[in-house]
Amino acid sequence: EAGVAQSPRYKIIEKRQSVAFWCNPISGHATLYWYQQILGQGPKLLIQFQNNGVVDDSQLPKDRFSAERLKGVDSTLKIQPAKLEDSAVYLCASSFMDEQFFGPGTRLTVL
Amino acid sequence: AQSVTQLDSHVSVSEGTPVLLRCNYSSSYSPSLFWYVQHPNKGLQLLLKYTSAATLVKGINGFEAEFKKSETSFHLTKPSAHMSDAAEYFCVVGSANQGGKLIFGQGTELSVKP
């Protein structure tokens, strides 16, 4: 069974630029999550989708971050404009029952 | 509100000796508790989970954890460490009442010396 796919794996941008990350969950998983993991910390939930609807985006900085899951399958997370403090690993996960399966993440460096 | 505290940011053991990674949780609901492992440049992998069945939970790679409600703890143990166990370990609390939302601890880095 294929796991959660994410791309790109690494991205380096300058502050004030925009960036987008892509995630393809495990087939059949209705719930999709985006997490931000800053170096030395545990992952923090940014947004949770159930099919193509948002369940929880309370921790998403909506002035610069946006996410969509238009057809209820793959998802895109965008940052515009990026700040230095956005440097982190962005993890995508999908779930079946109560277990979440994580992708390898995208490491973002903002210079 | 839910939260989780990992009591050690770094633990170092010798190969073949026991491992103990400590975790305390706080939850207003009946919690689900998890331990995840993260090897360098790899995704998070579920080690084990507690969901109100047996209080002693066995996971992969010889790890186990015991749910102690009176102490609000969920410590991770392994009788004998292997070099391949070196990684970052996260204690996680979740609740079906909150749509399966997971709250991660800060992580414990486990080092294994030969």
PDB file of C-alpha atoms in Angstrom:
ATOM      1  CA  GLU A   1       0.000   0.000   0.000  1.00  0.00           C
ATOM      2  CA  ALA A   2       1.420   3.371  -0.994  1.00  0.00           C
ATOM      3  CA  GLY A   3       1.962   5.834   1.824  1.00  0.00           C
ATOM      4  CA  VAL A   4       1.273   9.553   2.063  1.00  0.00           C
ATOM      5  CA  ALA A   5       3.162  11.386  -0.669  1.00  0.00           C
ATOM      6  CA  GLN A   6       4.488  14.925  -0.340  1.00  0.00           C
ATOM      7  CA  SER A   7       6.401  17.234  -2.646  1.00  0.00           C
ATOM      8  CA  PRO A   8       8.757  18.901  -2.806  1.00  0.00           C
ATOM      9  CA  ARG A   9      10.937  17.357  -0.113  1.00  0.00           C
ATOM     10  CA  TYR A  10      13.021  20.503   0.303  1.00  0.00           C
ATOM     11  CA  LYS A  11      12.427  24.158  -0.538  1.00  0.00           C
ATOM     12  CA  ILE A  12      14.540  27.260   0.032  1.00  0.00           C
ATOM     13  CA  ILE A  13      12.999  30.687  -0.543  1.00  0.00           C
ATOM     14  CA  GLU A  14      13.589  34.256   0.493  1.00  0.00           C
ATOM     15  CA  LYS A  15      11.268  36.076   2.881  1.00  0.00           C
ATOM     16  CA  ARG A  16       8.216  37.654   1.291  1.00  0.00           C
ATOM     17  CA  GLN A  17       8.194  35.034  -1.496  1.00  0.00           C
ATOM     18  CA  SER A  18       5.377  32.547  -1.856  1.00  0.00           C
ATOM     19  CA  VAL A  19       5.578  28.756  -1.708  1.00  0.00           C
ATOM     20  CA  ALA A  20       3.218  25.813  -2.133  1.00  0.00           C
ATOM     21  CA  PHE A  21       3.346  22.258  -0.850  1.00  0.00           C
ATOM     22  CA  TRP A  22       1.440  19.283  -2.204  1.00  0.00           C
ATOM     23  CA  CYS A  23       0.123  16.195  -0.458  1.00  0.00           C
ATOM     24  CA  ASN A  24      -1.526  13.040  -1.757  1.00  0.00           C
ATOM     25  CA  PRO A  25      -3.029  10.957   1.061  1.00  0.00           C
ATOM     26  CA  ILE A  26      -3.450   7.208   1.253  1.00  0.00           C
ATOM     27  CA  SER A  27      -6.235   6.075  -1.038  1.00  0.00           C
ATOM     28  CA  GLY A  28      -9.583   5.989   0.715  1.00  0.00           C
ATOM     29  CA  HIS A  29      -8.573   8.134   3.690  1.00  0.00           C
ATOM     30  CA  ALA A  30     -11.192  10.826   4.089  1.00  0.00           C
ATOM     31  CA  THR A  31      -9.362  12.881   6.702  1.00  0.00           C
ATOM     32  CA  LEU A  32      -6.257  14.879   5.847  1.00  0.00           C
ATOM     33  CA  TYR A  33      -4.085  16.974   8.158  1.00  0.00           C
ATOM     34  CA  TRP A  34      -1.309  19.530   7.712  1.00  0.00           C
ATOM     35  CA  TYR A  35       1.166  20.012  10.551  1.00  0.00           C
ATOM     36  CA  GLN A  36       4.024  22.439  11.097  1.00  0.00           C
ATOM     37  CA  GLN A  37       7.086  21.111  12.918  1.00  0.00           C
ATOM     38  CA  ILE A  38       9.588  23.749  13.972  1.00  0.00           C
ATOM     39  CA  LEU A  39      13.076  22.486  14.790  1.00  0.00           C
ATOM     40  CA  GLY A  40      13.205  21.059  18.300  1.00  0.00           C
ATOM     41  CA  GLN A  41       9.420  20.952  18.743  1.00  0.00           C
ATOM     42  CA  GLY A  42       6.615  18.498  18.202  1.00  0.00           C
ATOM     43  CA  PRO A  43       4.312  18.863  15.200  1.00  0.00           C
ATOM     44  CA  LYS A  44       1.499  21.387  15.548  1.00  0.00           C
ATOM     45  CA  LEU A  45      -1.767  20.966  13.668  1.00  0.00           C
ATOM     46  CA  LEU A  46      -2.432  23.705  11.123  1.00  0.00           C
ATOM     47  CA  ILE A  47      -5.572  22.437   9.423  1.00  0.00           C
ATOM     48  CA  GLN A  48      -7.758  19.326   9.241  1.00  0.00           C
ATOM     49  CA  PHE A  49      -9.982  18.357   6.312  1.00  0.00           C
ATOM     50  CA  GLN A  50     -12.791  15.815   6.223  1.00  0.00           C
ATOM     51  CA  ASN A  51     -13.223  15.037   2.524  1.00  0.00           C
ATOM     52  CA  ASN A  52     -13.125  18.540   1.003  1.00  0.00           C
ATOM     53  CA  GLY A  53     -14.468  20.386   4.049  1.00  0.00           C
ATOM     54  CA  VAL A  54     -12.455  22.092   6.793  1.00  0.00           C
ATOM     55  CA  VAL A  55     -12.931  20.569  10.262  1.00  0.00           C
ATOM     56  CA  ASP A  56     -10.382  22.628  12.206  1.00  0.00           C
ATOM     57  CA  ASP A  57      -8.229  25.543  11.067  1.00  0.00           C
ATOM     58  CA  SER A  58      -7.993  27.326  14.400  1.00  0.00           C
ATOM     59  CA  GLN A  59      -4.175  27.244  14.384  1.00  0.00           C
ATOM     60  CA  LEU A  60      -3.723  28.319  10.754  1.00  0.00           C
ATOM     61  CA  PRO A  61      -2.306  31.878  10.350  1.00  0.00           C
ATOM     62  CA  LYS A  62      -4.924  32.859   7.840  1.00  0.00           C
ATOM     63  CA  ASP A  63      -3.311  36.158   6.911  1.00  0.00           C
ATOM     64  CA  ARG A  64      -0.542  34.274   5.105  1.00  0.00           C
ATOM     65  CA  PHE A  65      -1.399  30.567   5.038  1.00  0.00           C
ATOM     66  CA  SER A  66      -4.082  28.921   2.930  1.00  0.00           C
ATOM     67  CA  ALA A  67      -4.968  25.331   2.169  1.00  0.00           C
ATOM     68  CA  GLU A  68      -7.400  23.560  -0.080  1.00  0.00           C
ATOM     69  CA  ARG A  69      -8.584  20.067  -0.865  1.00  0.00           C
ATOM     70  CA  LEU A  70     -10.885  20.700  -3.785  1.00  0.00           C
ATOM     71  CA  LYS A  71     -11.832  17.159  -4.825  1.00  0.00           C
ATOM     72  CA  GLY A  72     -11.459  15.562  -1.418  1.00  0.00           C
ATOM     73  CA  VAL A  73      -8.267  13.765  -2.370  1.00  0.00           C
ATOM     74  CA  ASP A  74      -4.971  15.631  -2.673  1.00  0.00           C
ATOM     75  CA  SER A  75      -4.293  18.933  -0.953  1.00  0.00           C
ATOM     76  CA  THR A  76      -2.164  22.039  -1.320  1.00  0.00           C
ATOM     77  CA  LEU A  77      -0.813  24.263   1.459  1.00  0.00           C
ATOM     78  CA  LYS A  78       0.363  27.747   0.473  1.00  0.00           C
ATOM     79  CA  ILE A  79       2.299  30.444   2.274  1.00  0.00           C
ATOM     80  CA  GLN A  80       2.203  33.995   0.905  1.00  0.00           C
ATOM     81  CA  PRO A  81       4.241  35.963   1.862  1.00  0.00           C
ATOM     82  CA  ALA A  82       6.706  33.811   3.787  1.00  0.00           C
ATOM     83  CA  LYS A  83       8.414  34.995   6.954  1.00  0.00           C
ATOM     84  CA  LEU A  84      11.641  33.819   8.548  1.00  0.00           C
ATOM     85  CA  GLU A  85       9.690  32.098  11.332  1.00  0.00           C
ATOM     86  CA  ASP A  86       7.935  29.887   8.780  1.00  0.00           C
ATOM     87  CA  SER A  87      11.116  27.826   8.436  1.00  0.00           C
ATOM     88  CA  ALA A  88       9.984  24.361   9.483  1.00  0.00           C
ATOM     89  CA  VAL A  89       9.050  20.909   8.255  1.00  0.00           C
ATOM     90  CA  TYR A  90       5.493  20.736   6.930  1.00  0.00           C
ATOM     91  CA  LEU A  91       3.951  17.328   7.466  1.00  0.00           C
ATOM     92  CA  CYS A  92       0.882  15.929   5.817  1.00  0.00           C
ATOM     93  CA  ALA A  93      -1.045  13.040   7.355  1.00  0.00           C
ATOM     94  CA  SER A  94      -4.170  11.078   6.520  1.00  0.00           C
ATOM     95  CA  SER A  95      -6.186   8.909   8.809  1.00  0.00           C
ATOM     96  CA  PHE A  96      -8.238   5.765   8.918  1.00  0.00           C
ATOM     97  CA  MET A  97     -10.200   5.220  12.143  1.00  0.00           C
ATOM     98  CA  ASP A  98      -8.021   6.719  14.906  1.00  0.00           C
ATOM     99  CA  GLU A  99      -4.580   6.204  13.370  1.00  0.00           C
ATOM    100  CA  GLN A 100      -2.829   8.928  11.408  1.00  0.00           C
ATOM    101  CA  PHE A 101      -0.254   8.063   8.758  1.00  0.00           C
ATOM    102  CA  PHE A 102       2.384  10.673   8.038  1.00  0.00           C
ATOM    103  CA  GLY A 103       4.223  11.630   4.902  1.00  0.00           C
ATOM    104  CA  PRO A 104       7.977  12.349   4.832  1.00  0.00           C
ATOM    105  CA  GLY A 105       7.420  16.111   5.058  1.00  0.00           C
ATOM    106  CA  THR A 106       8.660  19.173   3.205  1.00  0.00           C
ATOM    107  CA  ARG A 107      11.549  21.031   4.802  1.00  0.00           C
ATOM    108  CA  LEU A 108      11.144  24.771   4.191  1.00  0.00           C
ATOM    109  CA  THR A 109      13.987  27.212   4.744  1.00  0.00           C
ATOM    110  CA  VAL A 110      13.177  30.923   4.557  1.00  0.00           C
ATOM    111  CA  LEU A 111      16.218  33.175   4.145  1.00  0.00           C
TER     112      LEU A 111
ATOM    113  CA  ALA B   1      -8.187  21.094  27.223  1.00  0.00           C
ATOM    114  CA  GLN B   2      -5.613  18.494  26.398  1.00  0.00           C
ATOM    115  CA  SER B   3      -1.857  18.634  26.765  1.00  0.00           C
ATOM    116  CA  VAL B   4       1.115  16.341  27.008  1.00  0.00           C
ATOM    117  CA  THR B   5       4.482  16.815  28.702  1.00  0.00           C
ATOM    118  CA  GLN B   6       7.562  14.790  27.926  1.00  0.00           C
ATOM    119  CA  LEU B   7       9.740  15.014  30.981  1.00  0.00           C
ATOM    120  CA  ASP B   8      13.111  14.557  29.258  1.00  0.00           C
ATOM    121  CA  SER B   9      14.290  16.336  26.137  1.00  0.00           C
ATOM    122  CA  HIS B  10      17.205  13.937  25.735  1.00  0.00           C
ATOM    123  CA  VAL B  11      17.892  10.415  27.022  1.00  0.00           C
ATOM    124  CA  SER B  12      21.131   8.527  26.486  1.00  0.00           C
ATOM    125  CA  VAL B  13      21.492   4.780  27.111  1.00  0.00           C
ATOM    126  CA  SER B  14      23.996   2.077  26.283  1.00  0.00           C
ATOM    127  CA  GLU B  15      23.125  -0.652  23.831  1.00  0.00           C
ATOM    128  CA  GLY B  16      21.515  -3.591  25.610  1.00  0.00           C
ATOM    129  CA  THR B  17      20.293  -1.544  28.606  1.00  0.00           C
ATOM    130  CA  PRO B  18      16.659  -0.620  29.327  1.00  0.00           C
ATOM    131  CA  VAL B  19      14.957   2.430  27.859  1.00  0.00           C
ATOM    132  CA  LEU B  20      12.495   4.654  29.757  1.00  0.00           C
ATOM    133  CA  LEU B  21      10.934   7.698  28.089  1.00  0.00           C
ATOM    134  CA  ARG B  22       8.538   9.575  30.378  1.00  0.00           C
ATOM    135  CA  CYS B  23       5.269  11.219  29.435  1.00  0.00           C
ATOM    136  CA  ASN B  24       2.492  12.860  31.459  1.00  0.00           C
ATOM    137  CA  TYR B  25      -0.801  13.926  29.938  1.00  0.00           C
ATOM    138  CA  SER B  26      -3.777  16.110  30.749  1.00  0.00           C
ATOM    139  CA  SER B  27      -7.179  15.524  29.211  1.00  0.00           C
ATOM    140  CA  SER B  28     -10.746  16.553  29.951  1.00  0.00           C
ATOM    141  CA  TYR B  29     -12.001  13.588  27.955  1.00  0.00           C
ATOM    142  CA  SER B  30     -11.170   9.910  28.005  1.00  0.00           C
ATOM    143  CA  PRO B  31      -7.923  10.139  26.065  1.00  0.00           C
ATOM    144  CA  SER B  32      -6.351   8.168  23.302  1.00  0.00           C
ATOM    145  CA  LEU B  33      -2.608   8.099  23.778  1.00  0.00           C
ATOM    146  CA  PHE B  34       0.087   7.336  21.251  1.00  0.00           C
ATOM    147  CA  TRP B  35       3.825   7.105  20.911  1.00  0.00           C
ATOM    148  CA  TYR B  36       5.350   8.009  17.549  1.00  0.00           C
ATOM    149  CA  VAL B  37       8.978   7.662  16.467  1.00  0.00           C
ATOM    150  CA  GLN B  38      10.758   9.898  13.971  1.00  0.00           C
ATOM    151  CA  HIS B  39      14.053   8.831  12.470  1.00  0.00           C
ATOM    152  CA  PRO B  40      16.195  11.508  10.776  1.00  0.00           C
ATOM    153  CA  ASN B  41      14.767  12.578   7.433  1.00  0.00           C
ATOM    154  CA  LYS B  42      11.927  10.082   7.711  1.00  0.00           C
ATOM    155  CA  GLY B  43       8.249  10.384   8.453  1.00  0.00           C
ATOM    156  CA  LEU B  44       6.602   9.786  11.794  1.00  0.00           C
ATOM    157  CA  GLN B  45       5.822   6.152  12.515  1.00  0.00           C
ATOM    158  CA  LEU B  46       3.300   4.896  15.046  1.00  0.00           C
ATOM    159  CA  LEU B  47       4.911   2.758  17.763  1.00  0.00           C
ATOM    160  CA  LEU B  48       1.830   1.982  19.811  1.00  0.00           C
ATOM    161  CA  LYS B  49      -1.522   3.340  20.926  1.00  0.00           C
ATOM    162  CA  TYR B  50      -3.816   3.189  23.961  1.00  0.00           C
ATOM    163  CA  THR B  51      -7.556   3.457  23.432  1.00  0.00           C
ATOM    164  CA  SER B  52      -9.111   2.374  26.766  1.00  0.00           C
ATOM    165  CA  ALA B  53      -8.561  -1.346  26.387  1.00  0.00           C
ATOM    166  CA  ALA B  54      -5.643  -3.015  28.207  1.00  0.00           C
ATOM    167  CA  THR B  55      -3.546  -0.577  30.233  1.00  0.00           C
ATOM    168  CA  LEU B  56      -0.302  -2.261  29.158  1.00  0.00           C
ATOM    169  CA  VAL B  57       0.124  -1.672  25.457  1.00  0.00           C
ATOM    170  CA  LYS B  58       2.630  -3.533  23.322  1.00  0.00           C
ATOM    171  CA  GLY B  59       3.981  -1.911  20.180  1.00  0.00           C
ATOM    172  CA  ILE B  60       6.440  -2.567  17.439  1.00  0.00           C
ATOM    173  CA  ASN B  61      10.167  -3.236  17.852  1.00  0.00           C
ATOM    174  CA  GLY B  62       9.817  -4.454  21.447  1.00  0.00           C
ATOM    175  CA  PHE B  63       8.440  -1.194  22.869  1.00  0.00           C
ATOM    176  CA  GLU B  64       5.587  -1.068  25.341  1.00  0.00           C
ATOM    177  CA  ALA B  65       3.814   1.571  27.409  1.00  0.00           C
ATOM    178  CA  GLU B  66       1.627   1.487  30.489  1.00  0.00           C
ATOM    179  CA  PHE B  67      -1.371   3.769  30.969  1.00  0.00           C
ATOM    180  CA  LYS B  68      -1.634   4.888  34.604  1.00  0.00           C
ATOM    181  CA  LYS B  69      -4.713   7.029  35.137  1.00  0.00           C
ATOM    182  CA  SER B  70      -3.907   7.791  38.773  1.00  0.00           C
ATOM    183  CA  GLU B  71      -0.545   9.226  37.755  1.00  0.00           C
ATOM    184  CA  THR B  72      -1.739  10.620  34.381  1.00  0.00           C
ATOM    185  CA  SER B  73       1.301   8.961  32.843  1.00  0.00           C
ATOM    186  CA  PHE B  74       2.033   6.932  29.721  1.00  0.00           C
ATOM    187  CA  HIS B  75       5.728   6.074  29.896  1.00  0.00           C
ATOM    188  CA  LEU B  76       7.439   4.211  27.049  1.00  0.00           C
ATOM    189  CA  THR B  77       9.814   1.353  27.856  1.00  0.00           C
ATOM    190  CA  LYS B  78      11.967  -1.233  26.138  1.00  0.00           C
ATOM    191  CA  PRO B  79      13.952  -3.912  27.981  1.00  0.00           C
ATOM    192  CA  SER B  80      17.053  -3.734  25.806  1.00  0.00           C
ATOM    193  CA  ALA B  81      18.074  -0.831  23.569  1.00  0.00           C
ATOM    194  CA  HIS B  82      19.384  -1.376  20.058  1.00  0.00           C
ATOM    195  CA  MET B  83      21.470   1.049  18.039  1.00  0.00           C
ATOM    196  CA  SER B  84      18.623   1.365  15.547  1.00  0.00           C
ATOM    197  CA  ASP B  85      16.375   2.766  18.304  1.00  0.00           C
ATOM    198  CA  ALA B  86      18.219   6.096  18.206  1.00  0.00           C
ATOM    199  CA  ALA B  87      15.588   8.612  17.094  1.00  0.00           C
ATOM    200  CA  GLU B  88      13.140  11.267  18.286  1.00  0.00           C
ATOM    201  CA  TYR B  89      10.116   9.966  20.193  1.00  0.00           C
ATOM    202  CA  PHE B  90       6.850  11.827  20.597  1.00  0.00           C
ATOM    203  CA  CYS B  91       4.122  11.220  23.131  1.00  0.00           C
ATOM    204  CA  VAL B  92       0.754  12.245  21.706  1.00  0.00           C
ATOM    205  CA  VAL B  93      -2.742  12.717  23.125  1.00  0.00           C
ATOM    206  CA  GLY B  94      -5.820  12.604  20.973  1.00  0.00           C
ATOM    207  CA  SER B  95      -9.563  12.598  21.355  1.00  0.00           C
ATOM    208  CA  ALA B  96     -12.337  11.322  19.181  1.00  0.00           C
ATOM    209  CA  ASN B  97     -14.421  14.133  20.712  1.00  0.00           C
ATOM    210  CA  GLN B  98     -12.262  16.594  18.805  1.00  0.00           C
ATOM    211  CA  GLY B  99     -12.354  14.945  15.430  1.00  0.00           C
ATOM    212  CA  GLY B 100      -9.251  12.879  16.035  1.00  0.00           C
ATOM    213  CA  LYS B 101      -7.087  15.935  16.675  1.00  0.00           C
ATOM    214  CA  LEU B 102      -3.624  15.017  17.967  1.00  0.00           C
ATOM    215  CA  ILE B 103      -1.539  17.092  20.341  1.00  0.00           C
ATOM    216  CA  PHE B 104       2.165  16.290  20.344  1.00  0.00           C
ATOM    217  CA  GLY B 105       4.670  16.588  23.129  1.00  0.00           C
ATOM    218  CA  GLN B 106       7.964  18.366  22.593  1.00  0.00           C
ATOM    219  CA  GLY B 107       9.781  15.132  21.873  1.00  0.00           C
ATOM    220  CA  THR B 108      12.559  13.113  23.520  1.00  0.00           C
ATOM    221  CA  GLU B 109      15.734  12.431  21.614  1.00  0.00           C
ATOM    222  CA  LEU B 110      17.046   8.962  22.364  1.00  0.00           C
ATOM    223  CA  SER B 111      20.753   8.313  21.885  1.00  0.00           C
ATOM    224  CA  VAL B 112      22.150   4.773  22.055  1.00  0.00           C
ATOM    225  CA  LYS B 113      25.831   4.315  22.793  1.00  0.00           C
ATOM    226  CA  PRO B 114      27.672   1.186  21.618  1.00  0.00           C
TER     227      PRO B 114
END
